Every structure is written in structure tokens, then in C-alpha cells.
Amino acid sequence: MPLLYWLKKTGIDILNCENMSMSSKPKLAVSSCLLGKKVRYNGDAAEFRPLNRIWSEHLELIGVCPEVGIGMGVPRPTIRLVKNEERISLIDPKNGHDYTDAMLEYAEIQSDFLVASGISGFVFKKDSPSCGLERVKVYRGDNPQAVRDGAGLFAKVFTTLYPHIPVIEEGRLTDALQAEHFLARVHFFHEWQTIGEEGWTASKIMKFHAEHKLFLLSRAPDSKRMLGRIIAEGFDNDEHPENVALKYMTEAQKNLSTLTKRGRIAHAMERVVGRLPQISKPAKKELLEVIHSFRRGLLPRSAAMILLSHHINQHDANNPIHKNFVSPIPMEIGLMAKV
Ligand code: SF4
């Protein structure tokens, strides 16, 4: 069966993606309705415009609709999560039809397929009993009042199987700080994928960690030492480098799931300034003043980063530690000017 025909049948749409092999742009899986696909139960879409209009220039977007994937079609009846004792099921409340097993099987196969194709993150549609990551309505027995304490079944399977891959709901992407931080996690993950593509070795892991120290310091300062310990313990225990690399990324993404603060970014910027010994006193003073203004919220991060990049390029152009810190996401996405 031709690949594209099979993908359509299984609820996958591909934007800007000629094939599913590794490429230089990170691949992002997205709930299809967010990409403007009319796949919702009522035949509508729920387009989140920045994805199609801006993000698609820098990322390959792969749309996935789990409900279409299990053969529900469009339009279709609405389904809901129902909890009986400890089991949560995906049910059509009108006729009691149970879609749980079909969704669990689909989610496992499709998650494996997406990860094998090299996705670096997943944007899920909030509130959906299939795609929502958190606070999804769960009904108890016949009680008409739902409690918002569930996760969509497909999203739950994906995040359980692959906790090292960054995920977010589109509702959070309306906040520039959250969007920038998520994209930085995606690019960090993509770099890890690219470096590990031909297999991990001890020296590759240590190099990756060393080259991302400033990035980690600016986003999740406590994780730096913890990740160093994971590497050291892994090799003390003769663990396979692939296992160590996976543990490393799982722990890193867990730590990075908390939003960073201005002060942490500004602190990391000042560390870079301290590593530029050739910089003249007046230039250093000006740079520190700009960083201080950013810290106080008087200037956007892009202003301080551009000036910092200018001095890095003059004095220390090829140091990947600095590059990974000052360019965690493409400047053209415009988020650095808003945070
Ligand atoms: S929320 Fe998920 S299951 Fe529902 S229409 Fe969107 S992609 Fe399909």
C-alpha cells in the first residue's frame, strides 16, 4: 500500500514533509484539527494559526487525528472519558459503545511510528478525550457532572511511552513565554536526536552535556548537576550508552517542563559576559546595562541576546556552548521579541 495512502487512512497528515526520514528541520506532531483540518466530531477544524503561518516555516508539521485513525469518520458522535472504579474508558454516551481498546491499540502503534519517524515534540489539542494532556473532563458512572482531572487516552499513552519527548497543549502556546520555552525544548531534543542518530557513545553524551551547560543553567539550573550524575552513574554501572542517553534526556525534559524565569536567563547572559575577557570596559558596561534592563522587564530578551551575540561573534564565534544558549530557537519565529 503506498505510504501516503496508508498515512491518510491512519489519521496522519503531513505538512511540509516530503518523506518521513530524518531531516534538518525538527518534526513536530500536532493534533490535526489545530492545523486547520476539518476532522472534529462536527466536521469543523480548530486551527491554531501560528502553527500554519509561522511555525511551519521552521518545523515539519505532522498532523495526527486519533479519532479518525481508529475509523470513527467525520462527522461522528462525541465521545467522553468515563471512570468506573479504577478503569477509565472512552465511551459514546448515546449508545454505550466502548472505543477504549481500539484507541489504546492505535495509540501504541501510532506513537511508535511517529517516534521512529523522528518527531521532536507534540502539540496536543486541549480538552479532548483523545488528545488533551491534562484537565480533561472525566465522568463518573451516571453522574452528569464531570471532574476535570483526566488526560485524553491517546495523549496518555504517548506521554507514558515517551516521557523524554516535549509535549504541550495549544492553549499554552498563546503565551509567548510558554511557546518560546517549549520550542527551545524541541530544538534541544532535536539536537540530541541528530547527534545520537548514528548511535551514542560515552564521549558523545559528555560532549552534548558540556555544550548545553549554559542552556540548562538558563532554563533548569538544578538539572545540570543531576544530569552530570546520571552520566557518571550510568558509566560506573557499565550501562549501555543508549540507555544513559535516554535516561539523560528523560530527566532533562522533566526538569525543563517548568517554565524558566527572566532572572535565570539574565544570570546565564552575565556568565557569558564574564567569559569574554577581550571585551572593552565601555562595551562590557553597555552590555551589562542592557542585560539588567532585560532582567527588569524594560527590554525584550531579543535586545540583550542580539547585543550579546554581536560580542560573542567578535570574540568567541565557534563556541557551541554560547551558540546553544543564545540561539535556542530561530529568531525569525518572533517569540524572542515578546519575552
Ligand atoms: S482533538 Fe484530536 S481527536 Fe479530536 S479532532 Fe482534534 S486531532 Fe482529532
Short mmCIF file of C-alpha atoms and ligand atoms in Angstrom, two decimals:
data_model
loop_
_atom_site.label_atom_id
_atom_site.label_comp_id
_atom_site.label_asym_id
_atom_site.label_seq_id
_atom_site.Cartn_x
_atom_site.Cartn_y
_atom_site.Cartn_z
CA MET A 1 0.00 0.00 0.00
CA PRO A 2 1.52 3.43 -0.90
CA LEU A 3 2.85 5.21 2.22
CA LEU A 4 0.79 8.42 1.86
CA TYR A 5 -2.45 6.43 1.36
CA TRP A 6 -1.72 4.42 4.49
CA LEU A 7 -0.91 7.56 6.49
CA LYS A 8 -4.22 9.19 5.47
CA LYS A 9 -6.14 6.09 6.48
CA THR A 10 -4.50 6.13 9.89
CA GLY A 11 -5.29 9.77 10.62
CA ILE A 12 -1.89 11.27 9.79
CA ASP A 13 -1.45 14.39 7.63
CA ILE A 14 1.93 15.71 6.67
CA LEU A 15 2.65 19.38 6.05
CA ASN A 16 5.94 20.44 4.53
CA CYS A 17 7.16 16.89 4.81
CA GLU A 18 8.18 15.18 1.60
CA ASN A 19 9.02 11.96 3.37
CA MET A 20 9.34 10.64 6.90
CA SER A 21 13.13 10.34 7.01
CA MET A 22 15.35 12.43 9.34
CA SER A 23 15.83 15.97 8.07
CA SER A 24 17.46 19.13 9.38
CA LYS A 25 14.16 20.76 10.44
CA PRO A 26 12.68 19.38 13.64
CA LYS A 27 9.45 17.44 13.10
CA LEU A 28 6.51 18.30 15.28
CA ALA A 29 3.43 16.08 15.62
CA VAL A 30 0.24 18.13 16.01
CA SER A 31 -3.40 17.25 16.63
CA SER A 32 -4.72 17.57 13.06
CA CYS A 33 -7.63 19.89 13.88
CA LEU A 34 -5.10 22.50 15.10
CA LEU A 35 -3.62 22.56 11.61
CA GLY A 36 -6.99 23.55 10.15
CA LYS A 37 -8.03 20.04 9.11
CA LYS A 38 -11.80 19.56 9.33
CA VAL A 39 -11.61 16.41 11.40
CA ARG A 40 -13.52 17.35 14.56
CA TYR A 41 -16.67 15.41 15.51
CA ASN A 42 -18.87 18.10 13.88
CA GLY A 43 -16.77 18.46 10.71
CA ASP A 44 -15.06 21.66 11.90
CA ALA A 45 -11.39 22.48 12.43
CA ALA A 46 -9.84 24.24 15.44
CA GLU A 47 -6.95 25.92 13.65
CA PHE A 48 -4.19 27.39 15.79
CA ARG A 49 -2.90 29.87 13.22
CA PRO A 50 0.70 30.43 14.32
CA LEU A 51 1.41 26.77 13.58
CA ASN A 52 0.45 27.01 9.90
CA ARG A 53 1.56 30.59 9.37
CA ILE A 54 4.87 30.84 11.21
CA TRP A 55 6.00 27.58 12.81
CA SER A 56 5.57 25.61 9.57
CA GLU A 57 8.48 27.58 8.03
CA HIS A 58 10.86 26.24 10.65
CA LEU A 59 9.38 22.87 11.55
CA GLU A 60 7.87 19.95 9.67
CA LEU A 61 4.34 19.59 10.99
CA ILE A 62 2.76 16.15 11.05
CA GLY A 63 -0.98 16.17 11.75
CA VAL A 64 -2.47 13.26 13.66
CA CYS A 65 -6.16 12.70 14.40
CA PRO A 66 -6.56 9.67 16.67
CA GLU A 67 -10.36 9.52 16.38
CA VAL A 68 -10.20 9.45 12.58
CA GLY A 69 -7.32 7.00 13.00
CA ILE A 70 -9.50 4.45 14.77
CA GLY A 71 -12.04 4.71 11.95
CA MET A 72 -14.65 6.96 13.56
CA GLY A 73 -15.04 9.16 10.48
CA VAL A 74 -16.21 12.79 10.18
CA PRO A 75 -18.76 13.82 11.37
CA ARG A 76 -19.05 11.38 14.25
CA PRO A 77 -20.69 11.08 17.65
CA THR A 78 -19.00 12.82 20.58
CA ILE A 79 -17.16 10.54 22.97
CA ARG A 80 -16.14 11.05 26.60
CA LEU A 81 -13.94 9.62 29.31
CA VAL A 82 -15.91 7.61 31.86
CA LYS A 83 -14.47 6.27 35.12
CA ASN A 84 -15.86 3.14 36.69
CA GLU A 85 -13.93 2.05 39.77
CA GLU A 86 -10.30 2.46 38.64
CA ARG A 87 -10.79 1.95 34.90
CA ILE A 88 -11.16 4.94 32.59
CA SER A 89 -12.91 4.19 29.28
CA LEU A 90 -13.60 6.11 26.09
CA ILE A 91 -17.33 5.85 25.58
CA ASP A 92 -20.06 7.06 23.21
CA PRO A 93 -22.63 8.16 25.84
CA LYS A 94 -25.57 7.81 23.43
CA ASN A 95 -25.22 4.08 22.84
CA GLY A 96 -22.52 3.00 25.31
CA HIS A 97 -20.12 1.89 22.56
CA ASP A 98 -16.65 1.45 24.08
CA TYR A 99 -13.69 2.76 22.00
CA THR A 100 -11.07 2.19 24.69
CA ASP A 101 -9.32 -0.88 23.30
CA ALA A 102 -9.31 0.48 19.74
CA MET A 103 -7.78 3.76 20.94
CA LEU A 104 -5.19 2.07 23.16
CA GLU A 105 -4.04 -0.17 20.33
CA TYR A 106 -3.96 2.70 17.82
CA ALA A 107 -2.14 4.99 20.26
CA GLU A 108 0.61 2.48 20.90
CA ILE A 109 1.22 1.71 17.22
CA GLN A 110 0.95 5.32 16.10
CA SER A 111 3.19 6.64 18.90
CA ASP A 112 5.87 4.11 17.95
CA PHE A 113 5.52 5.09 14.29
CA LEU A 114 5.78 8.83 14.99
CA VAL A 115 8.80 8.40 17.23
CA ALA A 116 10.50 6.13 14.68
CA SER A 117 9.91 8.84 12.06
CA GLY A 118 11.87 11.27 14.26
CA ILE A 119 9.39 13.69 15.81
CA SER A 120 10.93 16.13 18.29
CA GLY A 121 7.74 17.17 20.07
CA PHE A 122 3.94 17.00 20.07
CA VAL A 123 1.32 19.78 20.26
CA PHE A 124 -1.98 18.38 21.55
CA LYS A 125 -5.50 19.82 21.40
CA LYS A 126 -6.66 20.75 24.87
CA ASP A 127 -9.85 19.37 26.48
CA SER A 128 -10.19 16.46 24.02
CA PRO A 129 -10.93 12.99 25.48
CA SER A 130 -8.37 11.68 22.98
CA CYS A 131 -5.78 14.46 22.70
CA GLY A 132 -5.97 16.58 25.87
CA LEU A 133 -2.90 16.40 28.12
CA GLU A 134 -4.49 17.50 31.40
CA ARG A 135 -7.69 18.74 32.99
CA VAL A 136 -9.85 16.73 30.58
CA LYS A 137 -13.42 16.05 31.77
CA VAL A 138 -13.96 12.61 33.30
CA TYR A 139 -17.50 11.40 34.05
CA ARG A 140 -18.16 9.07 36.99
CA GLY A 141 -20.79 6.44 36.22
CA ASP A 142 -24.14 8.13 35.51
CA ASN A 143 -23.25 11.39 37.27
CA PRO A 144 -23.85 14.19 34.71
CA GLN A 145 -21.23 16.38 36.45
CA ALA A 146 -17.72 15.75 35.17
CA VAL A 147 -14.48 16.35 37.04
CA ARG A 148 -11.60 17.92 35.13
CA ASP A 149 -8.89 15.57 36.28
CA GLY A 150 -8.21 13.37 33.25
CA ALA A 151 -5.96 13.11 30.20
CA GLY A 152 -7.01 12.15 26.68
CA LEU A 153 -6.41 8.47 26.03
CA PHE A 154 -4.11 8.90 23.04
CA ALA A 155 -2.08 11.63 24.79
CA LYS A 156 -1.80 9.49 27.93
CA VAL A 157 -0.37 6.55 26.00
CA PHE A 158 2.08 8.76 24.11
CA THR A 159 3.43 10.54 27.20
CA THR A 160 3.66 7.28 29.15
CA LEU A 161 5.62 5.53 26.41
CA TYR A 162 7.82 8.51 25.54
CA PRO A 163 8.31 10.78 28.57
CA HIS A 164 11.52 12.21 27.06
CA ILE A 165 9.71 13.94 24.18
CA PRO A 166 8.46 17.51 24.85
CA VAL A 167 4.68 17.96 24.70
CA ILE A 168 2.31 20.89 25.19
CA GLU A 169 -1.33 21.86 24.61
CA GLU A 170 -2.11 24.64 22.13
CA GLY A 171 -3.80 26.67 24.88
CA ARG A 172 -0.40 27.28 26.47
CA LEU A 173 1.14 28.40 23.17
CA THR A 174 -0.89 31.62 23.26
CA ASP A 175 1.55 32.72 25.97
CA ALA A 176 4.84 33.79 24.31
CA LEU A 177 6.94 32.70 27.31
CA GLN A 178 5.50 29.19 27.22
CA ALA A 179 5.73 28.97 23.43
CA GLU A 180 9.39 30.07 23.42
CA HIS A 181 10.29 27.68 26.22
CA PHE A 182 8.53 24.75 24.51
CA LEU A 183 10.28 25.46 21.21
CA ALA A 184 13.63 25.66 23.00
CA ARG A 185 12.95 22.20 24.49
CA VAL A 186 12.05 20.92 20.99
CA HIS A 187 15.30 22.24 19.48
CA PHE A 188 17.33 20.87 22.41
CA PHE A 189 15.70 17.47 21.83
CA HIS A 190 16.24 17.68 18.06
CA GLU A 191 19.93 18.28 18.55
CA TRP A 192 20.12 15.24 20.84
CA GLN A 193 18.34 13.17 18.14
CA THR A 194 20.69 14.37 15.42
CA ILE A 195 23.84 13.69 17.44
CA GLY A 196 22.58 10.26 18.51
CA GLU A 197 21.37 9.26 15.06
CA GLU A 198 24.35 7.00 14.43
CA GLY A 199 24.48 5.70 17.98
CA TRP A 200 25.52 7.16 21.33
CA THR A 201 28.96 6.79 22.87
CA ALA A 202 30.20 7.95 26.26
CA SER A 203 32.16 10.81 24.72
CA LYS A 204 29.18 11.99 22.65
CA ILE A 205 26.99 12.15 25.76
CA MET A 206 29.60 14.08 27.75
CA LYS A 207 30.17 16.47 24.84
CA PHE A 208 26.42 17.06 24.47
CA HIS A 209 26.12 17.79 28.19
CA ALA A 210 29.13 20.11 28.18
CA GLU A 211 27.86 22.04 25.16
CA HIS A 212 24.41 22.58 26.74
CA LYS A 213 25.53 23.59 30.23
CA LEU A 214 24.66 27.24 29.75
CA PHE A 215 21.36 26.37 28.12
CA LEU A 216 20.47 24.15 31.10
CA LEU A 217 21.68 26.76 33.57
CA SER A 218 19.37 29.32 31.97
CA ARG A 219 16.31 27.04 31.95
CA ALA A 220 16.60 24.47 34.74
CA PRO A 221 19.68 25.28 36.87
CA ASP A 222 19.25 22.37 39.28
CA SER A 223 19.26 19.85 36.45
CA LYS A 224 22.86 20.49 35.42
CA ARG A 225 24.42 18.64 38.35
CA MET A 226 21.71 15.95 38.38
CA LEU A 227 22.29 15.19 34.70
CA GLY A 228 26.02 15.03 35.27
CA ARG A 229 25.37 12.45 38.00
CA ILE A 230 23.16 10.36 35.67
CA ILE A 231 26.02 10.22 33.17
CA ALA A 232 28.62 9.34 35.83
CA GLU A 233 26.46 6.66 37.48
CA GLY A 234 25.50 5.16 34.13
CA PHE A 235 29.10 4.62 33.14
CA ASP A 236 30.14 3.48 36.62
CA ASN A 237 27.46 0.79 36.31
CA ASP A 238 28.56 -0.18 32.79
CA GLU A 239 25.22 0.82 31.29
CA HIS A 240 24.91 0.91 27.52
CA PRO A 241 25.39 4.48 26.21
CA GLU A 242 21.95 4.33 24.52
CA ASN A 243 20.36 3.75 27.95
CA VAL A 244 22.36 6.54 29.53
CA ALA A 245 21.42 8.94 26.72
CA LEU A 246 17.73 8.07 27.10
CA LYS A 247 17.82 8.49 30.90
CA TYR A 248 19.65 11.78 30.39
CA MET A 249 17.01 13.20 28.04
CA THR A 250 14.09 11.91 30.13
CA GLU A 251 15.44 13.65 33.22
CA ALA A 252 16.37 16.79 31.25
CA GLN A 253 12.88 17.16 29.76
CA LYS A 254 11.27 16.51 33.16
CA ASN A 255 13.28 19.39 34.60
CA LEU A 256 12.71 21.61 31.58
CA SER A 257 8.93 21.18 31.85
CA THR A 258 8.93 24.02 34.42
CA LEU A 259 8.95 27.45 32.82
CA THR A 260 12.16 29.45 33.14
CA LYS A 261 12.40 32.98 34.57
CA ARG A 262 13.94 36.22 33.33
CA GLY A 263 16.45 36.20 36.18
CA ARG A 264 17.84 32.79 35.17
CA ILE A 265 18.29 33.85 31.55
CA ALA A 266 19.88 37.14 32.63
CA HIS A 267 22.21 35.29 35.02
CA ALA A 268 23.38 32.99 32.19
CA MET A 269 23.92 36.04 29.96
CA GLU A 270 26.15 37.59 32.63
CA ARG A 271 28.13 34.35 32.83
CA VAL A 272 28.81 34.66 29.09
CA VAL A 273 29.95 38.26 29.51
CA GLY A 274 32.39 37.07 32.17
CA ARG A 275 33.85 34.64 29.64
CA LEU A 276 34.65 37.35 27.10
CA PRO A 277 37.92 38.70 28.50
CA GLN A 278 38.79 40.69 25.38
CA ILE A 279 35.70 42.87 25.55
CA SER A 280 36.47 46.56 26.24
CA LYS A 281 35.30 48.13 29.51
CA PRO A 282 32.76 50.54 27.89
CA ALA A 283 31.33 47.70 25.74
CA LYS A 284 31.07 45.45 28.78
CA LYS A 285 29.32 48.19 30.79
CA GLU A 286 26.83 48.78 27.97
CA LEU A 287 26.16 45.04 27.62
CA LEU A 288 25.60 44.56 31.35
CA GLU A 289 23.20 47.53 31.38
CA VAL A 290 21.15 46.03 28.55
CA ILE A 291 21.04 42.67 30.35
CA HIS A 292 19.96 44.44 33.53
CA SER A 293 17.16 46.21 31.63
CA PHE A 294 16.03 42.83 30.30
CA ARG A 295 16.05 41.42 33.84
CA ARG A 296 13.83 44.29 34.99
CA GLY A 297 11.41 43.75 32.08
CA LEU A 298 12.30 47.03 30.36
CA LEU A 299 13.71 45.34 27.24
CA PRO A 300 12.79 42.09 25.48
CA ARG A 301 15.17 39.13 25.54
CA SER A 302 15.94 39.63 21.83
CA ALA A 303 17.58 43.04 22.54
CA ALA A 304 20.02 41.58 25.06
CA MET A 305 20.63 38.41 23.02
CA ILE A 306 21.40 40.32 19.81
CA LEU A 307 23.95 42.53 21.56
CA LEU A 308 25.43 39.52 23.34
CA SER A 309 25.61 37.57 20.05
CA HIS A 310 27.42 40.51 18.45
CA HIS A 311 30.18 40.35 21.09
CA ILE A 312 30.32 36.54 21.05
CA ASN A 313 30.79 36.62 17.27
CA GLN A 314 33.65 39.07 17.66
CA HIS A 315 35.48 37.16 20.37
CA ASP A 316 34.35 33.56 20.56
CA ALA A 317 32.39 32.74 17.43
CA ASN A 318 32.77 28.98 17.32
CA ASN A 319 32.00 28.03 20.89
CA PRO A 320 28.87 25.77 20.75
CA ILE A 321 28.16 26.41 24.44
CA HIS A 322 27.35 30.00 23.58
CA LYS A 323 25.52 29.20 20.35
CA ASN A 324 23.21 26.72 22.11
CA PHE A 325 22.40 29.36 24.68
CA VAL A 326 21.90 32.48 22.55
CA SER A 327 20.07 30.77 19.65
CA PRO A 328 17.85 28.13 21.27
CA ILE A 329 15.12 28.82 18.68
CA PRO A 330 15.11 30.61 15.30
CA MET A 331 14.92 34.39 15.88
CA GLU A 332 12.56 34.67 12.84
CA ILE A 333 9.72 32.99 14.77
CA GLY A 334 9.48 36.31 16.56
CA LEU A 335 9.00 34.91 20.07
CA MET A 336 12.29 36.28 21.47
CA ALA A 337 10.98 39.81 20.88
CA LYS A 338 7.94 39.04 23.05
CA VAL A 339 9.63 37.55 26.09
S1 SF4 B 1 -8.79 16.84 19.21
FE1 SF4 B 1 -7.64 15.08 18.46
S2 SF4 B 1 -9.20 13.53 18.05
FE2 SF4 B 1 -10.27 15.48 18.25
S3 SF4 B 1 -10.42 16.24 16.16
FE3 SF4 B 1 -8.57 17.12 17.02
S4 SF4 B 1 -6.97 15.69 16.40
FE4 SF4 B 1 -8.92 14.62 16.13
#
